[in-house]
């Protein structure tokens, strides 16, 4: 007689039956925010359930591809010794693209190749799976293939408190003292609680990305890095067809991550598909040689919160906290997101650990999470750039005219044709000021400096 | 140039037998939405205008679950929920 192996579905059902009906904390979503939160909670002795809707933690997770060392090291010290990482980034470049041309700046420092590093290229589906194992080792319960569809509420005379979650599994209600919403930018649960007014297409970008395979040596040659080292390029201007947004190219071990993000409202007006924007960027003469001969392995999409400080929802209520992309914690100017997500998850967890000591999970105690964020770089940075999104959206020439003028000026300066430099400068000045008045340019520069400086 | 269809062919999906996306009111698409941005802003081109039946066809099986349509629909006419646990897109890289 042969014993039949249990199917994955049966195993999952069994695992579900083993899950208790009550926890101290439930974390919804195993991305950077949720994993950081669940790990910190479990280490802090909080009975924690981490719920992920994908097959495994990471299977639904998408990001540009950069993991920051500092916040990760704060949560799991020396993570680089065992985590699945791609390349430590030693050089960051910024490219201003115009049609056919590029004006570039960058910073390279081999010091970034030494511990504790600065940032790494990673693949979420590999890194998050690894980190979820750490979360389980730390003592949390992980349940996958489970969607949280709603909340359980405790109704008292004076207040309504989140008291757990409803999942789409049979008898799928689980109670908890506190729920941490870490489900990403498209946070249906935050909206369900009325903590986020419906977002507009001007608050979000859609990002599409491709993973393109190339031999390791080719990557190192093309990006001018030593064996094992990595580089990143951010691309603005023509990379987004003049729309508000940004492109990126990140080096992985034997692949490149290349993507582009554009504001949904601008894409709507353009009539373009995001993949078309990406394909055009891939064909740019400065980009094409980097990709030559590569084979596309995967195509991915996600939305990116770009609303900044003004779109941050109410971050806490009775029995609930919101972290990461769900809380719109993205610094678009510096393309930082996963570090804000991880740090916010950690700060939320620390607030819960304190709330447990006090035995009070009301908003009075949970407000400390908001204060922690305010005291940290997270809300300080978002506050600093609070007007960036509005400025760049209402001044499209930053993405259209200025890259063209930069190209014109650089081309004039670098072309050797026996014209005296003084005459070249005059010619450039004349061209630039004829395209946009001097007072307008002065105003643009002043506003840019006020907003980003 | 690589087509979108070629790229979507590389993505692993575990499609459910029923859709997680519904158009609330078909009349709105026909009469009050001249641009129909869902038909081009979706990175996977899940939405397609069907002239014969005067309605949007929803190819939910190829949905990359980004949520762009939820925010980009000018009539707020797309009811989108997460696919059932274990179904939908499964990224190898992420």
Coordinates of C-alpha atoms in Angstrom, one line a residue:
Chain A
X1 CA 0.0 0.0 0.0
X2 CA 1.3 3.4 -0.9
X3 CA 0.8 6.4 1.3
X4 CA -0.2 9.4 -0.8
X5 CA 1.7 12.6 -0.3
X6 CA -0.5 15.3 1.0
X7 CA -1.2 18.1 -1.6
X8 CA 0.0 21.6 -1.0
X9 CA -3.7 22.6 -0.5
X10 CA -4.1 20.0 2.3
X11 CA -0.9 21.1 3.9
X12 CA -2.2 24.7 3.9
X13 CA -5.5 23.6 5.4
X14 CA -3.7 21.7 8.1
X15 CA -1.5 24.7 8.8
X16 CA -4.6 26.9 9.0
X17 CA -6.2 24.5 11.6
X18 CA -3.1 24.8 13.7
X19 CA -3.3 28.6 13.8
X20 CA -4.8 29.9 17.0
X21 CA -7.9 32.1 16.8
X22 CA -6.4 34.8 18.8
X23 CA -3.1 36.8 18.8
X24 CA -1.7 39.9 20.4
X25 CA -0.7 41.4 17.0
X26 CA -1.6 40.7 13.4
X27 CA 0.6 42.0 10.6
X28 CA -1.1 42.2 7.2
X29 CA 1.4 41.8 4.4
X30 CA 4.9 40.3 4.2
X31 CA 6.7 43.1 2.5
X32 CA 9.5 45.3 3.8
X33 CA 7.2 47.0 6.4
X34 CA 5.4 43.9 7.5
X35 CA 8.5 41.7 7.8
X36 CA 10.3 44.4 9.8
X37 CA 7.3 44.8 12.1
X38 CA 6.6 41.1 12.6
X39 CA 10.3 40.4 13.3
X40 CA 10.5 43.2 15.9
X41 CA 7.3 42.1 17.5
X42 CA 8.3 38.5 17.7
X43 CA 11.7 39.4 19.2
X44 CA 9.9 41.6 21.7
X45 CA 7.8 38.7 22.9
X46 CA 4.5 39.7 21.3
X47 CA 2.4 36.8 20.1
X48 CA 2.3 37.7 16.4
X49 CA 0.6 36.4 13.2
X50 CA 1.9 37.5 9.8
X51 CA -0.6 37.1 7.0
X52 CA 0.5 37.0 3.4
X53 CA -1.8 36.7 0.4
X54 CA 0.8 35.2 -2.0
X55 CA 2.0 31.6 -2.2
X56 CA 5.1 32.6 -0.2
X57 CA 6.3 35.9 1.2
X58 CA 7.7 37.9 -1.7
X59 CA 5.7 36.2 -4.5
X60 CA 3.5 39.4 -4.9
X61 CA 6.2 41.9 -3.9
X62 CA 7.7 44.4 -6.4
X63 CA 10.1 47.3 -6.0
X64 CA 12.6 49.1 -8.1
X65 CA 15.2 46.9 -6.6
X66 CA 17.3 48.7 -3.9
X67 CA 17.5 47.5 -0.2
X68 CA 19.1 49.9 2.2
X69 CA 21.7 48.5 4.6
X70 CA 21.3 50.8 7.6
X71 CA 17.6 50.1 8.5
X72 CA 18.0 46.4 7.6
X73 CA 21.1 46.1 9.8
X74 CA 19.1 47.7 12.6
X75 CA 16.6 45.0 12.4
X76 CA 18.8 42.0 11.6
X77 CA 22.4 42.8 12.4
X78 CA 24.9 41.6 9.8
X79 CA 22.1 40.5 7.5
X80 CA 24.6 40.7 4.5
X81 CA 26.4 37.6 5.8
X82 CA 23.5 35.3 4.9
X83 CA 20.7 37.2 3.1
X84 CA 20.2 36.6 -0.6
X85 CA 21.5 39.9 -2.0
X86 CA 22.5 40.8 -5.6
X87 CA 25.2 43.5 -5.6
X88 CA 26.4 46.1 -3.1
X89 CA 26.0 49.5 -4.9
X90 CA 29.3 51.5 -5.1
X91 CA 28.2 54.1 -7.7
X92 CA 25.0 56.0 -8.1
X93 CA 24.5 58.0 -11.3
X94 CA 21.8 60.5 -12.4
X95 CA 21.1 60.9 -16.1
X96 CA 19.3 63.8 -17.6
X97 CA 18.0 62.4 -20.9
X98 CA 17.1 64.4 -23.9
X99 CA 16.3 63.0 -27.3
X100 CA 19.5 61.0 -28.3
X101 CA 21.7 62.6 -25.6
X102 CA 22.5 62.4 -21.9
X103 CA 23.9 64.8 -19.3
X104 CA 25.2 62.8 -16.4
X105 CA 26.5 63.2 -12.9
X106 CA 27.4 60.5 -10.4
X107 CA 29.2 59.5 -7.2
X108 CA 31.4 56.4 -6.8
X109 CA 33.1 55.4 -3.6
X110 CA 34.6 51.9 -3.1
X111 CA 34.1 52.5 0.6
X112 CA 30.5 51.4 -0.1
X113 CA 31.8 48.0 -0.9
X114 CA 32.9 47.5 2.7
X115 CA 30.8 46.6 5.8
X116 CA 28.3 47.9 6.8
X117 CA 27.7 48.8 3.1
X118 CA 25.2 51.5 2.0
X119 CA 22.7 49.7 -0.2
X120 CA 22.2 46.5 -2.2
X121 CA 20.3 45.5 -5.3
X122 CA 17.9 42.7 -4.3
X123 CA 15.0 40.7 -5.6
X124 CA 12.0 40.9 -3.3
X125 CA 10.8 37.4 -3.9
X126 CA 14.1 36.0 -2.7
X127 CA 14.9 38.5 0.0
X128 CA 11.4 38.6 1.6
X129 CA 11.2 34.8 1.6
X130 CA 14.5 34.7 3.5
X131 CA 13.4 37.4 5.9
X132 CA 10.1 35.7 6.5
X133 CA 12.0 32.6 7.7
X134 CA 13.8 34.8 10.1
X135 CA 10.4 36.1 11.3
X136 CA 9.2 32.6 11.9
X137 CA 12.5 31.7 13.7
X138 CA 11.9 34.7 15.9
X139 CA 8.7 33.1 17.0
X140 CA 5.9 34.6 14.8
X141 CA 3.3 32.5 13.1
X142 CA 3.2 32.9 9.3
X143 CA 0.2 32.1 7.2
X144 CA 0.3 32.4 3.4
X145 CA -2.3 32.3 0.6
X146 CA -4.7 34.2 2.8
X147 CA -6.3 37.6 2.0
X148 CA -7.5 39.9 4.7
X149 CA -10.8 41.2 3.5
X150 CA -12.1 43.1 6.4
X151 CA -11.8 43.8 10.2
X152 CA -13.4 42.6 13.3
X153 CA -14.6 45.5 15.4
X154 CA -15.4 45.8 19.1
X155 CA -18.2 48.2 19.5
X156 CA -18.3 50.0 22.8
X157 CA -20.5 52.8 23.9
X158 CA -17.8 55.4 23.4
X159 CA -15.6 54.0 20.7
X160 CA -15.1 51.5 17.9
X161 CA -11.9 49.4 18.1
X162 CA -10.3 47.1 15.5
X163 CA -10.3 43.7 17.2
X164 CA -8.9 41.4 14.5
X165 CA -9.3 40.5 10.9
X166 CA -11.6 38.7 8.6
X167 CA -9.9 36.5 6.0
X168 CA -11.3 34.8 2.9
X169 CA -10.7 31.4 4.5
X170 CA -13.5 29.3 5.9
X171 CA -14.0 30.4 9.6
X172 CA -11.4 32.9 8.8
X173 CA -11.8 35.3 11.6
X174 CA -8.9 35.9 13.9
X175 CA -8.9 38.2 16.9
X176 CA -6.0 40.4 18.0
X177 CA -5.3 43.4 20.3
X178 CA -3.8 45.3 17.4
X179 CA -3.6 45.0 13.6
X180 CA -0.7 46.5 11.6
X181 CA -1.6 47.3 8.0
X182 CA 1.4 46.7 5.8
X183 CA -0.3 45.7 2.5
X184 CA 1.4 48.2 0.2
X185 CA 0.4 51.2 -1.8
X186 CA -2.9 49.8 -3.0
X187 CA -4.2 49.6 0.5
X188 CA -7.8 48.6 0.4
X189 CA -7.8 48.1 4.2
X190 CA -6.7 51.6 5.0
X191 CA -9.4 52.9 2.8
X192 CA -11.9 50.5 4.4
X193 CA -11.2 52.1 7.8
X194 CA -11.7 55.6 6.3
X195 CA -8.1 56.6 7.3
X196 CA -7.2 57.4 3.7
X197 CA -9.4 59.6 1.7
X198 CA -9.7 58.1 -1.8
X199 CA -6.4 58.7 -3.5
X200 CA -6.3 60.6 -6.8
X201 CA -4.3 59.6 -9.9
X202 CA -2.1 62.6 -9.2
X203 CA -0.9 61.0 -5.9
X204 CA 0.4 57.8 -7.4
X205 CA 2.8 56.7 -10.1
X206 CA 2.6 53.4 -11.9
X207 CA 6.0 51.7 -12.2
X208 CA 6.8 48.9 -14.7
X209 CA 10.0 47.0 -14.6
X210 CA 11.9 44.3 -16.5
X211 CA 14.5 41.9 -15.3
X212 CA 17.0 41.3 -18.1
X213 CA 19.6 38.6 -18.0
X214 CA 23.2 39.4 -19.0
X215 CA 26.5 37.6 -18.2
X216 CA 28.2 38.9 -14.9
X217 CA 31.3 40.0 -16.8
X218 CA 29.3 42.0 -19.3
X219 CA 27.5 43.8 -16.5
X220 CA 30.8 44.7 -14.8
X221 CA 32.3 45.9 -18.0
X222 CA 29.3 48.0 -19.1
X223 CA 28.9 49.6 -15.7
X224 CA 32.6 50.0 -15.0
X225 CA 32.6 48.2 -11.6
X226 CA 34.8 45.6 -10.1
X227 CA 33.7 42.0 -9.8
X228 CA 30.7 41.7 -7.5
X229 CA 30.1 45.5 -7.2
X230 CA 27.0 47.2 -8.5
X231 CA 25.9 50.6 -9.8
X232 CA 22.6 52.4 -10.2
X233 CA 21.4 54.9 -12.7
X234 CA 18.3 57.2 -12.3
X235 CA 17.0 58.7 -15.5
X236 CA 14.8 61.8 -15.8
X237 CA 13.6 63.8 -18.8
X238 CA 13.1 61.9 -22.0
X239 CA 13.1 58.6 -20.1
X240 CA 9.5 59.3 -19.1
X241 CA 8.5 60.9 -22.4
X242 CA 8.6 64.3 -20.6
X243 CA 6.1 63.1 -18.0
X244 CA 6.6 63.5 -14.2
X245 CA 8.4 60.4 -13.2
X246 CA 11.7 58.7 -13.3
X247 CA 13.4 55.7 -14.9
X248 CA 16.0 53.5 -13.3
X249 CA 18.6 50.8 -14.2
X250 CA 20.1 48.7 -11.3
X251 CA 22.7 46.0 -11.7
X252 CA 22.0 42.6 -10.1
X253 CA 24.4 39.6 -10.1
X254 CA 23.6 38.4 -13.6
X255 CA 20.6 40.5 -14.5
X256 CA 19.6 44.2 -14.8
X257 CA 16.5 45.7 -13.3
X258 CA 15.2 48.4 -15.6
X259 CA 12.0 50.3 -15.0
X260 CA 10.2 53.5 -15.3
X261 CA 7.5 55.2 -13.1
X262 CA 5.1 57.9 -14.3
X263 CA 2.3 59.7 -12.6
X264 CA -1.0 58.0 -13.3
X265 CA -2.8 61.3 -14.2
X266 CA -0.1 62.2 -16.7
X267 CA -0.1 58.8 -18.2
X268 CA -3.9 59.0 -18.6
X269 CA -3.5 62.3 -20.5
X270 CA -0.7 61.0 -22.7
X271 CA -2.7 58.0 -24.0
X272 CA 0.3 55.8 -23.5
X273 CA 0.8 52.4 -22.0
X274 CA 3.5 52.3 -19.3
X275 CA 5.2 49.5 -21.2
X276 CA 5.5 51.7 -24.2
X277 CA 7.2 54.3 -22.1
X278 CA 9.7 51.7 -20.9
X279 CA 10.3 50.3 -24.4
X280 CA 11.1 53.8 -25.6
X281 CA 13.5 54.3 -22.8
X282 CA 15.2 51.0 -23.6
X283 CA 15.7 52.3 -27.2
X284 CA 17.4 55.5 -26.1
X285 CA 21.0 55.6 -27.5
X286 CA 22.5 56.0 -24.0
X287 CA 20.5 53.0 -22.6
X288 CA 20.4 50.6 -25.5
X289 CA 24.1 49.5 -25.4
X290 CA 23.8 48.6 -21.7
X291 CA 21.0 46.1 -22.5
X292 CA 22.3 44.7 -25.8
X293 CA 22.1 41.0 -26.1
X294 CA 20.1 40.7 -22.8
X295 CA 17.2 38.4 -22.4
X296 CA 14.1 39.5 -20.6
X297 CA 13.2 37.2 -17.7
X298 CA 10.2 38.9 -16.0
X299 CA 7.9 41.9 -16.4
X300 CA 6.5 43.5 -13.3
X301 CA 4.2 46.4 -12.2
X302 CA 3.4 48.2 -9.0
X303 CA 2.1 51.6 -7.9
X304 CA 4.3 54.0 -6.1
X305 CA 3.0 56.6 -3.6
X306 CA 4.1 60.0 -4.8
X307 CA 1.7 62.2 -2.8
X308 CA 4.2 62.8 -0.1
X309 CA 3.6 64.4 3.2
X310 CA 0.1 65.7 2.4
X311 CA -1.2 62.2 1.4
X312 CA 0.0 60.4 4.5
X313 CA -3.1 59.0 6.0
X314 CA -4.0 59.0 9.7
X315 CA -1.4 56.5 10.9
X316 CA -3.2 55.0 13.9
X317 CA -6.7 54.4 15.3
X318 CA -8.0 52.2 18.2
X319 CA -6.3 48.9 17.6
X320 CA -4.6 49.6 14.3
X321 CA -1.4 51.1 12.8
X322 CA -0.4 51.7 9.2
X323 CA 3.1 51.3 7.9
X324 CA 5.2 51.5 4.7
X325 CA 3.6 52.2 1.3
X326 CA 0.1 51.7 2.8
X327 CA 1.0 54.9 4.8
X328 CA 2.3 56.6 1.7
X329 CA 5.8 56.7 3.2
X330 CA 7.9 57.2 0.1
X331 CA 10.5 59.9 -0.5
X332 CA 10.2 60.2 -4.3
X333 CA 12.9 62.9 -4.6
X334 CA 15.6 60.4 -3.3
X335 CA 13.9 57.3 -4.6
X336 CA 13.7 55.9 -1.1
X337 CA 10.9 53.7 -0.1
X338 CA 11.9 50.3 1.3
X339 CA 14.0 52.0 4.0
X340 CA 11.0 54.1 5.1
X341 CA 8.9 50.9 5.0
X342 CA 11.2 48.9 7.2
X343 CA 11.9 51.7 9.7
X344 CA 8.1 52.5 10.0
X345 CA 7.4 48.7 10.6
X346 CA 10.1 48.7 13.3
X347 CA 8.7 51.8 15.0
X348 CA 5.2 50.5 14.8
X349 CA 6.3 47.3 16.4
X350 CA 8.1 49.1 19.2
X351 CA 4.9 51.1 19.9
X352 CA 3.0 47.9 20.1
X353 CA 5.5 46.4 22.6
X354 CA 5.0 49.4 24.8
X355 CA 1.3 49.2 24.4
X356 CA 1.4 45.6 25.5
X357 CA 3.3 46.6 28.7
X358 CA 0.6 49.2 29.4
X359 CA -2.2 46.9 28.5
X360 CA -3.7 49.6 26.4
X361 CA -4.0 49.4 22.6
X362 CA -6.3 52.5 22.2
X363 CA -5.3 55.3 19.9
X364 CA -4.1 57.2 23.0
X365 CA -1.2 54.8 23.3
X366 CA -0.8 54.0 19.6
X367 CA -0.4 57.7 18.8
X368 CA 3.2 57.3 20.0
X369 CA 3.8 55.6 16.6
X370 CA 3.0 58.9 14.9
X371 CA 5.3 60.8 17.3
X372 CA 8.1 58.3 16.6
X373 CA 7.7 58.8 12.9
X374 CA 7.7 62.5 13.3
X375 CA 10.9 62.4 15.3
X376 CA 12.5 60.2 12.7
X377 CA 13.9 61.0 9.3
X378 CA 10.7 59.5 7.8
X379 CA 8.3 62.4 8.4
X380 CA 11.1 64.9 8.6
X381 CA 12.1 64.1 5.0
X382 CA 8.6 63.9 3.7
X383 CA 7.9 67.3 5.4
X384 CA 11.0 68.7 3.8
X385 CA 9.8 67.7 0.3
X386 CA 6.1 68.3 1.0
X387 CA 5.7 70.6 -2.0
X388 CA 7.9 68.7 -4.5
X389 CA 5.2 66.7 -6.1
X390 CA 2.9 69.7 -6.6
X391 CA 5.8 71.8 -8.0
X392 CA 6.9 69.2 -10.5
X393 CA 3.4 68.4 -11.6
X394 CA 2.4 72.0 -12.2
X395 CA 5.7 72.7 -14.0
X396 CA 6.0 70.1 -16.8
X397 CA 8.9 72.0 -18.4
X398 CA 11.2 70.5 -15.7
X399 CA 10.8 67.2 -17.6
X400 CA 10.4 68.6 -21.1
X401 CA 12.1 71.9 -21.8
X402 CA 15.0 71.9 -19.3
X403 CA 16.5 68.5 -20.4
X404 CA 16.4 69.9 -24.0
X405 CA 18.1 73.1 -22.9
X406 CA 20.7 71.1 -21.0
X407 CA 21.4 69.1 -24.1
X408 CA 21.7 72.2 -26.3
X409 CA 24.1 74.0 -23.9
X410 CA 26.3 70.9 -23.3
X411 CA 26.5 70.2 -27.0
X412 CA 27.5 73.8 -27.8
X413 CA 30.1 73.8 -25.1
X414 CA 31.6 70.4 -26.0
X415 CA 31.6 70.9 -29.7
X416 CA 35.1 72.1 -30.8
X417 CA 34.6 74.3 -33.9
X418 CA 37.0 77.2 -33.4
X419 CA 34.2 79.5 -32.1
X420 CA 35.5 81.5 -29.2
X421 CA 34.0 80.4 -25.9
X422 CA 32.6 83.8 -25.2
X423 CA 30.6 83.6 -28.4
X424 CA 29.4 80.2 -27.5
X425 CA 28.2 81.4 -24.1
X426 CA 26.3 84.2 -25.8
X427 CA 24.7 81.8 -28.2
X428 CA 23.7 79.5 -25.4
X429 CA 22.3 82.4 -23.4
X430 CA 20.3 83.6 -26.3
X431 CA 18.9 80.2 -27.1
X432 CA 18.0 79.4 -23.5
X433 CA 16.3 82.8 -22.8
X434 CA 14.4 82.7 -26.1
X435 CA 12.9 79.4 -25.1
X436 CA 12.0 80.5 -21.6
X437 CA 12.2 84.0 -20.2
X438 CA 14.9 84.9 -17.8
X439 CA 12.5 85.8 -15.1
X440 CA 10.7 82.5 -15.5
X441 CA 14.0 80.6 -15.3
X442 CA 15.0 82.6 -12.2
X443 CA 11.6 81.8 -10.7
X444 CA 11.9 78.1 -11.5
X445 CA 15.3 77.9 -10.0
X446 CA 14.1 79.7 -6.9
X447 CA 11.1 77.5 -6.5
X448 CA 13.2 74.4 -7.1
X449 CA 15.7 75.5 -4.5
X450 CA 12.9 76.4 -2.0
X451 CA 11.2 73.0 -2.5
X452 CA 14.2 70.7 -2.7
X453 CA 17.0 72.7 -1.2
Chain B
X1 CA 10.8 45.9 -30.0
X2 CA 9.6 43.3 -27.6
X3 CA 5.8 43.3 -27.4
X4 CA 3.8 43.4 -24.2
X5 CA 2.4 40.0 -25.0
X6 CA 5.9 38.5 -25.2
X7 CA 6.7 40.0 -21.8
X8 CA 3.4 38.8 -20.1
X9 CA 4.2 35.3 -21.4
X10 CA 7.2 35.3 -19.1
X11 CA 5.1 36.0 -16.0
X12 CA 3.7 33.1 -13.9
X13 CA 0.0 33.3 -13.1
X14 CA -2.3 31.0 -11.1
X15 CA -5.6 32.2 -12.5
X16 CA -8.7 31.7 -10.4
X17 CA -11.9 30.5 -12.1
X18 CA -13.7 33.7 -11.3
X19 CA -12.7 37.4 -11.8
X20 CA -11.5 39.6 -9.0
X21 CA -12.3 42.6 -11.2
X22 CA -15.8 43.9 -12.0
X23 CA -17.0 46.9 -13.9
X24 CA -19.7 48.5 -11.7
X25 CA -21.8 50.1 -14.4
X26 CA -21.2 49.3 -18.1
X27 CA -23.3 52.2 -19.3
X28 CA -20.8 54.6 -17.7
X29 CA -18.0 53.2 -19.9
X30 CA -20.1 53.5 -23.0
X31 CA -21.6 57.0 -22.5
X32 CA -19.6 58.9 -19.9
X33 CA -16.0 57.9 -20.6
X34 CA -14.7 59.0 -24.0
X35 CA -11.0 58.3 -23.3
X36 CA -11.4 55.0 -21.5
X37 CA -7.9 55.3 -19.9
X38 CA -8.2 51.8 -18.4
X39 CA -7.6 50.4 -21.9
X40 CA -4.1 51.9 -22.0
X41 CA -2.8 52.8 -18.6
X42 CA -3.0 49.2 -17.3
X43 CA 0.6 47.8 -17.5
X44 CA -0.8 44.4 -18.5
X45 CA -3.6 45.7 -20.8
X46 CA -6.2 43.8 -18.9
X47 CA -9.0 46.1 -20.2
X48 CA -10.2 46.1 -23.8
X49 CA -13.1 48.0 -25.3
X50 CA -15.5 45.6 -27.1
X51 CA -17.3 47.6 -29.7
X52 CA -19.7 44.8 -30.5
X53 CA -21.2 44.5 -27.0
X54 CA -20.3 48.2 -26.1
X55 CA -18.5 47.1 -22.9
X56 CA -15.1 46.7 -21.4
X57 CA -13.7 43.1 -21.6
X58 CA -11.7 42.3 -18.5
X59 CA -8.9 39.8 -18.9
X60 CA -8.4 39.4 -15.2
X61 CA -6.2 36.3 -15.7
X62 CA -3.3 38.5 -16.7
X63 CA -3.6 41.1 -13.9
X64 CA -0.3 42.1 -12.3
X65 CA -2.2 43.3 -9.3
X66 CA -0.7 46.8 -9.2
X67 CA -3.9 48.7 -8.7
X68 CA -3.4 51.4 -11.3
X69 CA -6.9 50.9 -12.7
X70 CA -8.5 51.6 -9.3
X71 CA -7.0 55.1 -9.2
X72 CA -6.9 55.8 -13.0
X73 CA -10.5 55.1 -13.8
X74 CA -12.0 58.6 -14.1
X75 CA -15.5 57.3 -13.2
X76 CA -14.4 55.2 -10.3
X77 CA -16.2 52.4 -12.0
X78 CA -13.8 49.5 -11.4
X79 CA -14.4 47.2 -8.5
X80 CA -11.1 45.6 -7.8
X81 CA -10.3 43.3 -4.9
X82 CA -7.3 41.1 -4.2
X83 CA -7.5 37.7 -5.9
X84 CA -8.2 34.8 -3.6
X85 CA -5.2 33.6 -1.5
X86 CA -2.8 31.7 -3.6
X87 CA -4.2 32.9 -6.9
X88 CA -3.0 35.5 -9.3
X89 CA 0.5 36.7 -10.2
X90 CA 3.5 34.9 -8.8
X91 CA 6.8 36.7 -9.3
X92 CA 10.0 34.8 -9.6
X93 CA 12.2 37.9 -9.1
X94 CA 10.1 40.7 -7.6

